[in-house]
Structures are given as structure tokens and as C-alpha cells.
Amino acid sequence: MAPSAGLGLKPQHFEEALASPADGVWFEVHPENYMVEGGPRLAWLDAIRARHPVALHGVALSLAAAARPDAGHLRRLGALVDRIQPALVSEHLAWSTWRGAYHPDLLPFPRTDEALARIADNVGRVQDALRRPIAIENPSHYLAIDGHEWDEIDFLEALARRTGCRLLLDVNNVFVSARNLGLSAAAYLDAFPGALVDEVHLAGHSADPALGPALLVDSHDAPVDPAVWALYERLIARIGPQPTLIERDDNLPAFEALLAERERAQAVLRAPLQEAA
Amino acid sequence: MTGAPITRVTHAPGRLQRFQDGFARALLVEDCAAAGLAPEVARLAAQPAFAVYRNTVMKGCIDALRANYPSVARLVGEEWFRAAAAIYARANLPRHPTLADYGADFAGFLAAFAPAAELSYLAGVARLDRFWTEAHAARDQAPLALAAVARLTPGELARTALRPHASARWAWFDAQPIVTIWRRNRYPDSADDRELEWRGEGVLVVRPKAAVEHVELDAAACAFLDACAAGRPLADAAAAALAASTATDLARLMAGLLDAGAVGGLDILAREPEEHSR
């Protein structure tokens, strides 16, 4: 089946998502929100899954922490994967849980040999536990960190080579990071290994309330920016159609508004086929 | 594409751990300069953009508490709530990433929180919001039907212990109408402008089917459920209810609890329980 566009799903939109007739639409959720013993949340997700493909996009395995993934968390993720049979499981190149405390964010780290060895070990443990490869997402950057030993794309490629993991390319993260660190988003995307990409993310960002447009925040609270759409079109023209997600976590609009953004991504994914016809 | 760059500065192992110790600390301290952070982290914390991480972590915690304690927030107002939640979060980061479960001991925090001293009912209201959260996410279980109890022989009945439903949470509040205050703030659309009666109240919060429901209980019913939760047979649960209120109609009490879905199962004990006087 041709790769199609999906939507990040929030509980506020469950009813409309369930009834959505959109052709090929799939939904992505954060598994952490469904790690409960029972009740309406799981029932909703089961109902969505009965009608549409679902991807699980984790935010809390803390793969870049200098520690193994929490055993209880990994067990709960495994149970959810068994239950939902997701089309894709993904996580972030970041850490969040440290010494028993969960920091609800995706935190950065210096890309060193030590970090690569640790993350590769953690990714391997997760893939062994889930008995499937996972896709790792490129992070958003805000800080200039001293002492990176690795370029980010090289680091992700080496991680994939060592573990067999796949990559999730978030175009908005690339745009935000490039702006914040003074790099070229287009150059990053042109160098990204398309053959390793299993999914593409698109989301909105916003200017930092204190520092203004000099600092963009990956806030997922706005429509996808026109500049990000342009980068996305350029990427798909180069690497070919890939499953693409519209992410929205805050300041939720009507479901139809998200469907319209999803339709735009769908049109980009169809474009190369139309040219070939 | 080749992976590793040609020249490489190799840092001592343990750098990642030191980085994370420092970074996690810098997220929470007010004054990074005074916190004695490792130079690598201090340089990051000094960048204005470091605030993005601090703000995101705090917003994540506060938003989760706001979602889990809506009645408390409605009582104290958004500004007061977010300020109190920030103090709680700094001292009590989530222990696991399912934020729908965050803040299990927020009621205890409020009970000891000096600025809330005048609002003596606030911790009780928080406890009931927590009941709702726990009932919502509890494992699914079909409630025990009244018929299952009705068909027991008198001999079996004496040896029966009722198991509370997996989602059932209940409490008796001796001195204050906590349940009415909670209900009016949890469900503000339900019209109820009667004057608040300053008396004790009890409640059962339970999810017998898809939705979380609540039923007012008297002190006897709460004592009865306490005994059931402790695994005591019906005779003991009945004695506990009568001790709370001698006027208790036991048949009506049990029928009411079964009808509300408060019971998840029953165990018929092997023989007459021994006297448990000590």
C-alpha cells in the first residue's frame, strides 16, 4: 500500500477520528497515555485500532540516559504493543527519566562515543523486548552544547547500523534546530539517509515568549509552518513517499482543520506518482 | 556515508552520567550560579534558551496536576493552583511517565501546605479528585449482581466475604460536607444551589461500566466497605456498620452497594471464621 498521511490523536477528537472516512488515514498516540489497567482510554484506543492503523510514538523510554530503560515502563510498553499491534513504534534521541524521576520533556546530551554505546545498548534492549525494530526521531535543539564528538546524522546512522533500528525524520525539528543553532535545515535534510526513514513528522512551532523569533520552540501548538511545508516537499521529492504524521499536542483546533493539514501532506505524497503517470 | 569523524576527543566514561546529574539539577534550582553545577552544565544553564527546558518540564507537571485535580483548581482559581502545583512539582517530580496518574499524594501535600491552612476542606476535595482518577484507570471488572448474593444459602452467607470492585474508592468525612463541595466543583453544570449543610458526608466513587459514577454513602456503608476491603466476612462487615450507626438497615445497605456496582466478587470462606478477639 502506498505510504499515506496520519494524524496525532488526542482524546478530544476520539469520536470524530473513529468516524473519519478519510482514505488511508492512520493515527499516532503516545503510549504513556494508555499505560493504564483498564477503563475508557484503552477502550477508545481499541475502538480506533479496530478501524484504523495506529502507531505508537513514545516520549519516555529515556534512551539517552546513562541507565537502562525502566523495566516496568518497558513491560507496560510491551503489553500495549501486543494489544494494539501498531504499524510502527518510535522513540526519541533524548532522555527524560533520570534516577527515578520523570522530567516531562525531551532532554539533550553531548553526542559522544559513550552516549552512542549507551543508546545503542538501550535501543537493543527495547527491540529485544518488543521483538521488533523501533524508529528513532531526531531531536529539536535549543542549546549550543560543547564537546559533541559526533555530527547528528552520522550518530543516527551509526546507531541504525549497530542496532538495526530505523529513523523517524521530524522536519519541523530540523527547521527549529537549524534556526536556533544557526545551521541550514535544507543541508541537513539533503544529507539525511532516506533509506533508513520509516516515518516523517510535521508539526507547528512558535516563537519563544521571552526571546521572540530568535528562539523557536517545538511547541506542537500551531499549524505546520509554510517554510516547513516547503522543506517537506523537497524531502519527499528526493527520498520518495514516506508515512507522514501531522502532530498537534496543544491549542487543539477542530478535527477538520487537522484533516485539512493531513490532506495537504497526502497531496505531497501522491505528487510523484501523478508525475510518473 | 562513513560514520565517525577522523579526529576525536575521547572523554572519560561517566561523563554522560555527570551531565545528566547536573542537567536534572539545573532544571529545578532557582539559582544555577549558586548551585555548584559542573562547568559543562553551568555553561548550558547560563544560555537563555535553557529556560525552554525548565518551562517545558514545569508546564508538563503543572498541566498534568491541573487535569487530575479540576475540582481543587476550580475552588482556588487558576493562578493559586498553578503556583501551588509548581511548588509540589519541584519537590515531587513524576515517578513514572503516565502523567494521568501524576500527583497521587497531592491531597497530603495540600493538607500540610501552609497557604491552604484556611481552606480546611481542600485536601478532602483533592482526595476525591484522586478517587476519580483511580476509578477511571482501574482494571475493567463486571460488578457482582445482587442475584449472586441472593442465591447463597444462609450458611454460605455467614461465611461470605465481599470483594470491593476494582475501581471502587470510598471515604467518610466526619466533620465537613466534602462530598457536596467536591460534586459542585467537579460537575459545576449540575444545578445545586441549596445552602451548604455543615455536616459529615461520605461517598463511593466507582466505574461499574464505562463511566465514573459516584453515590453518597453514610458512615455505616463506609465502615461496611472498609471491613470488606480487609477481607472480613459479612458478619464482621455488618457488625462494623452497626457500630457506626445502630439504626442501619443491613439488607438495604447491601442492596444499595450492589446496585451501585461497589462489589466486584465474593469469596465463600472454607469454614466459620474463628473468633478474632485478641
Coordinates of C-alpha atoms in Angstrom, one line a residue:
Chain A
M1 CA 0.0 0.0 0.0
A2 CA 1.3 3.5 -0.8
P3 CA 2.5 5.5 2.2
S4 CA -0.2 7.8 3.5
A5 CA -0.6 10.6 5.9
G6 CA -1.8 10.2 9.5
L7 CA -2.8 12.4 12.5
G8 CA -1.6 12.6 16.0
L9 CA -4.7 11.7 18.1
K10 CA -5.9 13.4 21.2
P11 CA -8.8 12.2 23.4
Q12 CA -10.9 15.4 22.5
H13 CA -11.0 14.1 18.9
F14 CA -11.7 10.4 19.5
E15 CA -15.3 10.4 18.3
E16 CA -14.5 12.2 15.0
A17 CA -11.4 10.1 14.5
L18 CA -13.4 6.9 14.9
A19 CA -15.9 8.0 12.3
S20 CA -13.4 9.5 9.9
P21 CA -13.9 8.2 6.4
A22 CA -10.6 9.7 5.2
D23 CA -8.9 7.3 2.8
G24 CA -5.8 5.7 4.3
V25 CA -5.8 7.8 7.4
W26 CA -3.9 6.4 10.4
F27 CA -3.4 7.7 13.9
E28 CA -0.5 8.1 16.3
V29 CA -0.6 8.2 20.1
H30 CA 1.8 8.5 22.9
P31 CA 1.8 5.0 24.6
E32 CA 2.4 6.6 28.0
N33 CA -1.1 8.0 28.0
Y34 CA -2.5 4.4 27.6
M35 CA -0.5 2.6 30.2
V36 CA -3.5 2.1 32.5
E37 CA -5.1 -1.1 33.7
G38 CA -8.4 -0.5 32.1
G39 CA -11.2 2.0 31.5
P40 CA -12.4 4.2 28.8
R41 CA -9.0 5.3 27.5
L42 CA -8.0 1.8 26.5
A43 CA -11.4 1.1 25.2
W44 CA -11.2 4.2 22.9
L45 CA -7.8 3.1 21.6
D46 CA -9.1 -0.4 20.9
A47 CA -12.1 1.0 19.0
I48 CA -9.8 3.3 16.9
R49 CA -7.5 0.4 16.3
A50 CA -10.4 -1.8 15.1
R51 CA -11.0 0.8 12.3
H52 CA -7.6 2.3 11.5
P53 CA -3.8 1.6 11.7
V54 CA -2.2 3.0 14.9
A55 CA 1.4 4.0 15.5
L56 CA 2.9 4.3 19.0
H57 CA 5.2 7.3 19.5
G58 CA 6.9 7.0 22.9
V59 CA 8.3 10.0 24.7
A60 CA 9.6 8.4 27.9
L61 CA 11.9 5.4 27.3
S62 CA 14.8 7.8 28.1
L63 CA 17.1 6.0 25.7
A64 CA 19.9 8.6 26.0
A65 CA 20.1 8.3 29.8
A66 CA 23.2 6.7 31.3
A67 CA 20.9 3.9 32.6
R68 CA 18.9 1.1 31.2
P69 CA 15.2 1.7 30.3
D70 CA 12.9 1.3 33.3
A71 CA 11.9 -2.3 33.4
G72 CA 8.3 -1.6 34.5
H73 CA 7.9 1.0 31.7
L74 CA 9.3 -1.3 29.1
R75 CA 6.9 -4.1 30.3
R76 CA 3.9 -1.8 30.0
L77 CA 5.0 -0.7 26.6
G78 CA 5.4 -4.3 25.5
A79 CA 1.8 -5.1 26.8
L80 CA 0.4 -2.2 24.8
V81 CA 2.3 -3.2 21.7
D82 CA 0.9 -6.7 22.0
R83 CA -2.6 -5.4 22.5
I84 CA -2.6 -2.7 19.7
Q85 CA -0.3 -4.4 17.1
P86 CA 0.9 -0.9 16.0
A87 CA 2.0 -0.2 12.5
L88 CA 5.1 1.5 13.9
V89 CA 6.8 2.0 17.2
S90 CA 9.1 5.1 17.6
E91 CA 11.0 6.9 20.3
H92 CA 13.3 9.9 20.6
L93 CA 17.0 10.5 20.7
A94 CA 16.7 12.1 24.1
W95 CA 16.4 11.4 27.8
S96 CA 13.7 12.2 30.3
T97 CA 13.8 9.7 33.2
W98 CA 16.8 10.0 35.5
R99 CA 17.4 8.4 38.9
G100 CA 13.7 7.5 39.2
A101 CA 12.3 11.0 38.3
Y102 CA 10.5 11.6 35.1
H103 CA 11.1 15.0 33.5
P104 CA 8.3 15.6 31.0
D105 CA 10.5 16.8 28.2
L106 CA 13.0 15.5 25.6
L107 CA 16.4 16.5 27.1
P108 CA 19.7 16.9 25.1
F109 CA 23.1 15.3 25.7
P110 CA 26.6 15.5 24.2
R111 CA 26.9 13.1 21.2
T112 CA 29.9 11.1 22.4
D113 CA 31.2 7.6 21.8
E114 CA 30.0 6.9 25.4
A115 CA 26.5 8.1 24.6
L116 CA 26.4 6.2 21.3
A117 CA 27.4 2.9 23.1
R118 CA 24.8 3.5 25.8
I119 CA 21.9 4.4 23.4
A120 CA 22.7 1.5 21.1
D121 CA 22.6 -0.8 24.1
N122 CA 19.3 0.7 25.2
V123 CA 17.7 0.5 21.7
G124 CA 18.9 -3.1 21.5
R125 CA 17.2 -3.9 24.8
V126 CA 13.9 -2.3 23.7
Q127 CA 13.9 -4.0 20.4
D128 CA 14.6 -7.4 22.0
A129 CA 11.8 -6.8 24.5
L130 CA 9.3 -5.7 21.8
R131 CA 10.6 -8.3 19.2
R132 CA 10.6 -5.6 16.5
P133 CA 12.7 -2.7 15.3
I134 CA 11.8 0.8 16.5
A135 CA 12.3 4.1 14.8
I136 CA 14.4 6.9 16.5
E137 CA 13.5 10.6 16.0
N138 CA 15.9 13.4 15.5
P139 CA 15.5 16.0 18.4
S140 CA 14.8 19.7 18.5
H141 CA 17.7 21.7 19.7
Y142 CA 17.8 24.9 21.8
L143 CA 21.3 24.9 23.3
A144 CA 24.7 25.0 21.8
I145 CA 26.4 22.0 23.6
D146 CA 30.2 21.9 23.8
G147 CA 32.0 18.8 23.0
H148 CA 29.8 16.9 20.6
E149 CA 32.1 14.2 19.2
W150 CA 29.6 13.2 16.5
D151 CA 27.6 15.0 13.9
E152 CA 23.9 14.2 14.4
I153 CA 23.3 12.5 11.1
D154 CA 26.4 10.4 11.5
F155 CA 25.3 9.5 15.0
L156 CA 21.9 8.4 13.9
E157 CA 23.4 6.3 11.0
A158 CA 25.8 4.6 13.4
L159 CA 23.0 3.9 15.8
A160 CA 21.0 2.3 13.0
R161 CA 24.0 0.3 11.8
R162 CA 24.7 -1.0 15.3
T163 CA 21.1 -1.9 16.3
G164 CA 19.1 -2.3 13.1
C165 CA 16.8 0.5 14.3
R166 CA 15.0 2.7 11.8
L167 CA 14.8 6.5 11.8
L168 CA 11.9 8.9 12.2
L169 CA 12.6 12.3 10.5
D170 CA 10.9 15.2 12.0
V171 CA 11.1 18.1 9.5
N172 CA 9.9 20.7 12.0
N173 CA 12.6 19.6 14.5
V174 CA 15.2 20.2 11.8
F175 CA 13.8 23.6 11.0
V176 CA 13.6 24.7 14.6
S177 CA 17.1 23.3 15.4
A178 CA 18.6 24.9 12.3
R179 CA 17.2 28.3 13.2
N180 CA 18.2 28.1 16.9
L181 CA 21.7 26.9 16.2
G182 CA 22.4 28.9 13.0
L183 CA 22.6 25.9 10.7
S184 CA 21.0 25.0 7.3
A185 CA 17.8 22.9 7.5
A186 CA 18.0 22.2 3.8
A187 CA 21.5 20.9 4.0
Y188 CA 20.6 18.7 7.0
L189 CA 17.6 17.2 5.1
D190 CA 19.6 16.7 1.9
A191 CA 22.2 14.7 3.9
F192 CA 19.7 12.6 5.8
P193 CA 19.7 8.9 4.8
G194 CA 16.4 8.4 3.2
A195 CA 16.7 4.6 3.0
L196 CA 16.6 4.5 6.9
V197 CA 13.4 6.6 7.2
D198 CA 10.2 4.8 8.2
E199 CA 8.2 7.9 9.1
V200 CA 8.2 11.7 8.7
H201 CA 6.7 14.1 11.2
L202 CA 5.4 17.6 10.6
A203 CA 4.3 20.0 13.3
G204 CA 3.9 23.6 14.2
H205 CA 6.3 25.7 16.3
S206 CA 6.2 29.0 18.0
A207 CA 8.5 31.9 18.9
D208 CA 9.7 31.8 22.5
P209 CA 7.5 34.1 24.6
A210 CA 10.6 35.8 26.2
L211 CA 13.2 35.7 23.4
G212 CA 11.0 36.1 20.4
P213 CA 11.6 34.7 16.9
A214 CA 15.4 34.3 17.6
L215 CA 14.4 31.2 19.6
L216 CA 11.8 28.8 18.1
V217 CA 10.1 26.3 20.4
D218 CA 8.9 22.9 19.1
S219 CA 5.6 23.5 20.7
H220 CA 3.2 21.5 18.5
D221 CA 0.5 24.2 19.2
A222 CA 0.2 25.7 15.7
P223 CA -0.4 24.7 12.1
V224 CA 2.7 23.5 10.2
D225 CA 4.7 26.5 9.1
P226 CA 4.9 27.3 5.3
A227 CA 8.7 27.0 5.4
V228 CA 8.4 23.5 6.9
W229 CA 5.9 22.5 4.1
A230 CA 8.5 23.7 1.5
L231 CA 11.2 21.6 3.2
Y232 CA 8.9 18.6 3.3
E233 CA 8.0 18.8 -0.4
R234 CA 11.7 19.0 -1.2
L235 CA 12.4 16.0 1.1
I236 CA 9.7 13.8 -0.4
A237 CA 10.8 14.7 -3.9
R238 CA 14.2 13.4 -3.0
I239 CA 13.5 10.3 -0.9
G240 CA 10.1 9.3 -2.2
P241 CA 6.8 9.0 -0.3
Q242 CA 7.0 8.0 3.4
P243 CA 4.3 7.7 6.0
T244 CA 3.8 11.3 7.3
L245 CA 2.2 12.4 10.5
I246 CA 0.7 15.8 11.4
E247 CA 1.4 16.3 15.1
R248 CA -0.6 18.5 17.3
D249 CA -0.5 18.4 21.1
D250 CA -1.6 21.8 22.3
N251 CA -4.0 24.6 21.4
L252 CA -6.1 21.9 19.5
P253 CA -8.1 23.2 16.6
A254 CA -11.3 21.5 15.2
F255 CA -10.7 18.0 13.8
E256 CA -11.5 19.2 10.3
A257 CA -8.6 21.7 10.5
L258 CA -6.2 18.8 11.2
L259 CA -7.7 16.7 8.5
A260 CA -7.1 19.6 6.0
E261 CA -3.4 19.7 7.0
R262 CA -3.3 15.9 6.7
E263 CA -4.9 16.2 3.2
R264 CA -2.1 18.6 2.2
A265 CA 0.6 16.1 3.2
Q266 CA -1.4 13.4 1.4
A267 CA -1.3 15.5 -1.8
V268 CA 2.5 15.8 -1.5
L269 CA 2.8 12.1 -1.1
R270 CA 0.7 11.5 -4.2
A271 CA 2.6 14.0 -6.3
P272 CA 5.5 11.9 -7.5
L273 CA 3.0 9.1 -8.6
Q274 CA 1.0 11.6 -10.6
E275 CA 4.1 12.9 -12.3
A276 CA 5.1 9.3 -13.2
A277 CA 1.6 8.6 -14.6
Chain B
M1 CA 28.4 7.5 4.3
T2 CA 31.2 6.9 6.8
G3 CA 30.3 7.3 10.4
A4 CA 33.0 8.6 12.8
P5 CA 34.8 11.8 12.1
I6 CA 38.6 11.4 11.8
T7 CA 39.8 13.3 14.8
R8 CA 38.2 12.6 18.1
V9 CA 38.4 13.9 21.7
T10 CA 37.6 10.9 23.9
H11 CA 36.2 11.9 27.2
A12 CA 36.4 9.7 30.3
P13 CA 33.5 7.3 30.8
G14 CA 30.9 8.6 33.2
R15 CA 30.6 11.9 31.5
L16 CA 27.0 11.2 30.4
Q17 CA 26.0 10.4 34.0
R18 CA 27.6 13.6 35.3
F19 CA 26.0 15.6 32.6
Q20 CA 22.6 14.2 33.5
D21 CA 23.0 14.7 37.2
G22 CA 23.9 18.3 36.6
F23 CA 21.3 19.0 34.0
A24 CA 18.5 17.4 36.0
R25 CA 19.6 19.6 39.0
A26 CA 19.8 22.8 36.9
L27 CA 16.2 22.2 35.7
L28 CA 14.9 22.6 39.2
V29 CA 17.1 25.1 41.1
E30 CA 16.2 28.7 41.1
D31 CA 19.8 30.0 41.1
C32 CA 22.2 28.0 38.9
A33 CA 25.2 30.1 39.8
A34 CA 24.8 29.2 43.4
A35 CA 24.1 25.5 42.7
G36 CA 27.7 24.4 42.2
L37 CA 27.0 22.9 38.8
A38 CA 29.7 21.1 36.8
P39 CA 31.2 23.6 34.3
E40 CA 29.8 21.8 31.3
V41 CA 26.3 22.1 32.6
A42 CA 26.8 25.6 34.1
R43 CA 27.6 26.9 30.6
L44 CA 24.4 25.4 29.2
A45 CA 22.2 26.6 32.1
A46 CA 23.6 30.1 31.5
Q47 CA 22.2 30.2 28.0
P48 CA 18.8 32.0 27.8
A49 CA 17.4 29.0 25.8
F50 CA 17.9 26.7 28.9
A51 CA 14.6 28.2 30.1
V52 CA 12.8 26.3 27.4
Y53 CA 13.6 23.0 29.1
R54 CA 12.8 24.4 32.6
N55 CA 9.5 25.7 31.4
T56 CA 8.6 22.6 29.5
V57 CA 9.3 20.3 32.4
M58 CA 7.3 22.5 34.8
K59 CA 4.4 23.0 32.4
G60 CA 4.2 19.3 31.8
C61 CA 3.9 18.6 35.6
I62 CA 1.5 21.5 36.3
D63 CA -0.8 20.8 33.3
A64 CA -1.0 17.2 34.5
L65 CA -1.9 18.2 38.0
R66 CA -4.4 20.7 36.6
A67 CA -6.0 17.9 34.6
N68 CA -6.1 15.5 37.5
Y69 CA -7.4 17.9 40.1
P70 CA -10.1 20.0 38.4
S71 CA -12.2 20.5 41.5
V72 CA -9.3 21.8 43.5
A73 CA -8.4 24.2 40.7
R74 CA -12.0 25.5 40.4
L75 CA -12.0 26.2 44.2
V76 CA -8.8 28.1 44.4
G77 CA -8.6 29.7 40.9
E78 CA -6.0 29.1 38.2
E79 CA -3.3 31.3 39.5
W80 CA -3.2 29.9 43.0
F81 CA -3.5 26.4 41.7
R82 CA -0.6 26.7 39.3
A83 CA 1.6 28.3 41.9
A84 CA 0.9 25.5 44.4
A85 CA 1.3 22.9 41.7
A86 CA 4.7 24.3 40.8
I87 CA 5.9 24.0 44.5
Y88 CA 4.6 20.5 44.6
A89 CA 6.2 19.5 41.3
R90 CA 9.7 20.9 42.2
A91 CA 9.7 18.6 45.3
N92 CA 7.8 15.7 43.7
L93 CA 8.6 15.1 40.0
P94 CA 6.6 12.2 38.5
R95 CA 7.9 8.8 39.4
H96 CA 6.7 7.4 36.0
P97 CA 5.7 8.9 32.7
T98 CA 1.9 8.2 32.7
L99 CA 1.0 11.7 33.7
A100 CA -2.7 10.8 34.0
D101 CA -1.6 9.1 37.2
Y102 CA 0.6 12.0 38.5
G103 CA 0.1 13.6 41.9
A104 CA -1.1 10.6 43.9
D105 CA -0.2 12.4 47.2
F106 CA -1.3 15.9 46.2
A107 CA -4.0 15.8 48.8
G108 CA -1.4 15.1 51.5
F109 CA 0.7 18.0 50.2
L110 CA -2.3 20.4 50.4
A111 CA -3.1 19.2 53.9
A112 CA 0.4 20.3 55.0
F113 CA 0.6 23.4 52.7
A114 CA 0.6 26.5 54.9
P115 CA -1.1 28.8 52.4
A116 CA -4.0 26.4 52.3
A117 CA -4.4 26.3 56.1
E118 CA -7.6 28.3 55.9
L119 CA -9.1 26.0 53.3
S120 CA -9.5 23.0 55.6
Y121 CA -11.7 21.2 53.1
L122 CA -9.2 21.4 50.2
A123 CA -7.3 18.2 50.9
G124 CA -10.5 16.2 51.2
V125 CA -11.7 17.6 47.8
A126 CA -8.3 16.6 46.3
R127 CA -8.7 13.1 47.7
L128 CA -12.0 12.8 45.8
D129 CA -10.4 14.0 42.6
R130 CA -7.8 11.3 43.1
F131 CA -10.5 8.7 43.6
W132 CA -12.0 9.7 40.3
T133 CA -8.6 9.3 38.6
E134 CA -8.0 5.9 40.1
A135 CA -11.5 4.7 39.3
H136 CA -11.1 5.9 35.7
A137 CA -8.0 3.9 35.0
A138 CA -8.7 0.8 37.2
R139 CA -8.9 -2.6 35.5
D140 CA -12.2 -3.5 33.9
Q141 CA -14.4 -5.7 36.1
A142 CA -18.1 -6.7 35.9
P143 CA -19.8 -5.7 39.1
L144 CA -21.3 -8.5 41.2
A145 CA -25.1 -8.9 40.7
L146 CA -27.5 -8.8 43.5
A147 CA -28.7 -12.2 42.3
A148 CA -25.3 -13.8 43.1
V149 CA -25.7 -12.9 46.7
A150 CA -29.4 -13.7 46.9
R151 CA -28.9 -17.3 45.8
L152 CA -26.5 -18.0 48.7
T153 CA -27.8 -20.3 51.5
P154 CA -27.9 -18.8 55.0
G155 CA -24.9 -21.0 55.9
E156 CA -22.9 -19.8 52.9
L157 CA -23.9 -16.2 53.5
A158 CA -22.4 -16.2 57.0
R159 CA -19.0 -17.4 55.5
T160 CA -19.1 -15.0 52.6
A161 CA -16.7 -12.1 52.2
L162 CA -17.5 -9.4 49.5
R163 CA -14.6 -8.1 47.5
P164 CA -14.9 -4.4 46.6
H165 CA -15.0 -3.6 42.9
A166 CA -11.5 -2.9 41.3
S167 CA -12.5 0.7 40.7
A168 CA -14.3 1.3 44.0
R169 CA -13.0 4.1 46.3
W170 CA -14.9 5.4 49.2
A171 CA -14.4 7.7 52.2
W172 CA -16.3 9.1 55.1
F173 CA -15.6 12.7 56.1
D174 CA -16.6 13.2 59.7
A175 CA -16.9 17.0 60.1
Q176 CA -17.3 18.6 56.7
P177 CA -19.6 18.4 53.6
I178 CA -16.6 17.5 51.5
V179 CA -18.7 15.4 49.0
T180 CA -21.1 18.3 48.2
I181 CA -18.2 20.7 47.8
W182 CA -16.4 18.3 45.5
R183 CA -19.5 17.5 43.5
R184 CA -20.4 21.1 42.9
N185 CA -16.9 21.9 41.7
R186 CA -16.3 18.6 39.7
Y187 CA -19.7 18.9 38.0
P188 CA -20.4 22.7 38.0
D189 CA -23.1 22.3 35.4
S190 CA -25.3 20.3 37.7
A191 CA -27.7 22.8 39.3
D192 CA -27.5 22.7 43.0
D193 CA -27.8 26.0 44.8
R194 CA -29.1 24.7 48.1
E195 CA -27.3 26.1 51.1
L196 CA -24.3 24.0 52.2
E197 CA -25.2 22.0 55.3
W198 CA -22.1 21.7 57.6
R199 CA -22.2 18.0 58.4
G200 CA -20.3 14.8 57.8
E201 CA -20.6 13.1 54.4
G202 CA -19.4 10.0 52.7
V203 CA -19.1 8.9 49.1
L204 CA -18.4 5.9 46.8
V205 CA -16.6 6.7 43.5
V206 CA -16.8 3.7 41.2
R207 CA -16.7 2.8 37.5
P208 CA -19.1 -0.2 37.2
K209 CA -19.3 0.3 33.3
A210 CA -17.6 2.8 31.0
A211 CA -18.1 6.0 33.1
V212 CA -17.0 7.0 36.6
E213 CA -20.0 7.4 38.9
H214 CA -20.5 8.5 42.5
V215 CA -23.0 7.7 45.2
E216 CA -23.4 9.3 48.6
L217 CA -22.7 6.8 51.5
D218 CA -23.4 7.1 55.2
A219 CA -20.8 6.2 57.8
A220 CA -22.2 2.7 58.2
A221 CA -21.8 1.9 54.5
C222 CA -18.2 3.2 54.6
A223 CA -17.4 1.1 57.6
F224 CA -19.0 -1.9 55.9
L225 CA -16.8 -1.4 52.8
D226 CA -13.7 -1.0 55.0
A227 CA -14.4 -4.4 56.5
C228 CA -14.9 -6.0 53.1
A229 CA -11.7 -4.5 51.8
A230 CA -9.9 -6.0 54.8
G231 CA -11.2 -9.5 53.8
R232 CA -13.6 -9.8 56.7
P233 CA -16.7 -12.0 56.3
L234 CA -20.2 -10.4 56.1
A235 CA -20.9 -10.9 59.8
D236 CA -17.9 -8.7 60.7
A237 CA -18.8 -6.1 58.0
A238 CA -22.3 -6.0 59.4
A239 CA -21.0 -5.5 62.9
A240 CA -18.8 -2.7 61.7
A241 CA -21.8 -1.0 60.0
L242 CA -23.9 -1.3 63.1
A243 CA -21.1 0.0 65.3
A244 CA -21.0 3.1 63.0
S245 CA -24.8 3.5 63.2
T246 CA -27.1 1.3 65.3
A247 CA -30.1 2.3 63.0
T248 CA -28.5 0.6 60.0
D249 CA -30.8 -1.5 57.7
L250 CA -28.3 -4.0 56.6
A251 CA -30.3 -5.6 53.8
R252 CA -30.9 -2.1 52.3
L253 CA -27.2 -1.2 52.8
M254 CA -26.0 -4.3 50.9
A255 CA -28.6 -3.9 48.1
G256 CA -27.6 -0.3 47.7
L257 CA -23.9 -1.1 47.4
L258 CA -24.5 -4.0 45.0
D259 CA -26.8 -1.7 42.9
A260 CA -24.1 0.9 42.7
G261 CA -21.5 -1.6 41.4
A262 CA -19.4 -1.4 44.6
V263 CA -18.8 -5.1 44.8
G264 CA -16.6 -7.0 42.3
G265 CA -16.8 -10.5 43.6
L266 CA -17.3 -12.7 46.7
D267 CA -15.3 -15.4 48.4
I268 CA -17.1 -18.2 50.4
L269 CA -14.6 -18.9 53.2
A270 CA -13.9 -22.6 53.9
R271 CA -15.3 -22.7 57.4
E272 CA -16.8 -20.5 60.1
P273 CA -14.2 -17.8 60.8
E274 CA -12.7 -18.2 64.2
E275 CA -13.4 -15.6 66.8
H276 CA -10.9 -12.9 66.2
S277 CA -10.8 -11.3 69.6
R278 CA -7.3 -10.7 70.7

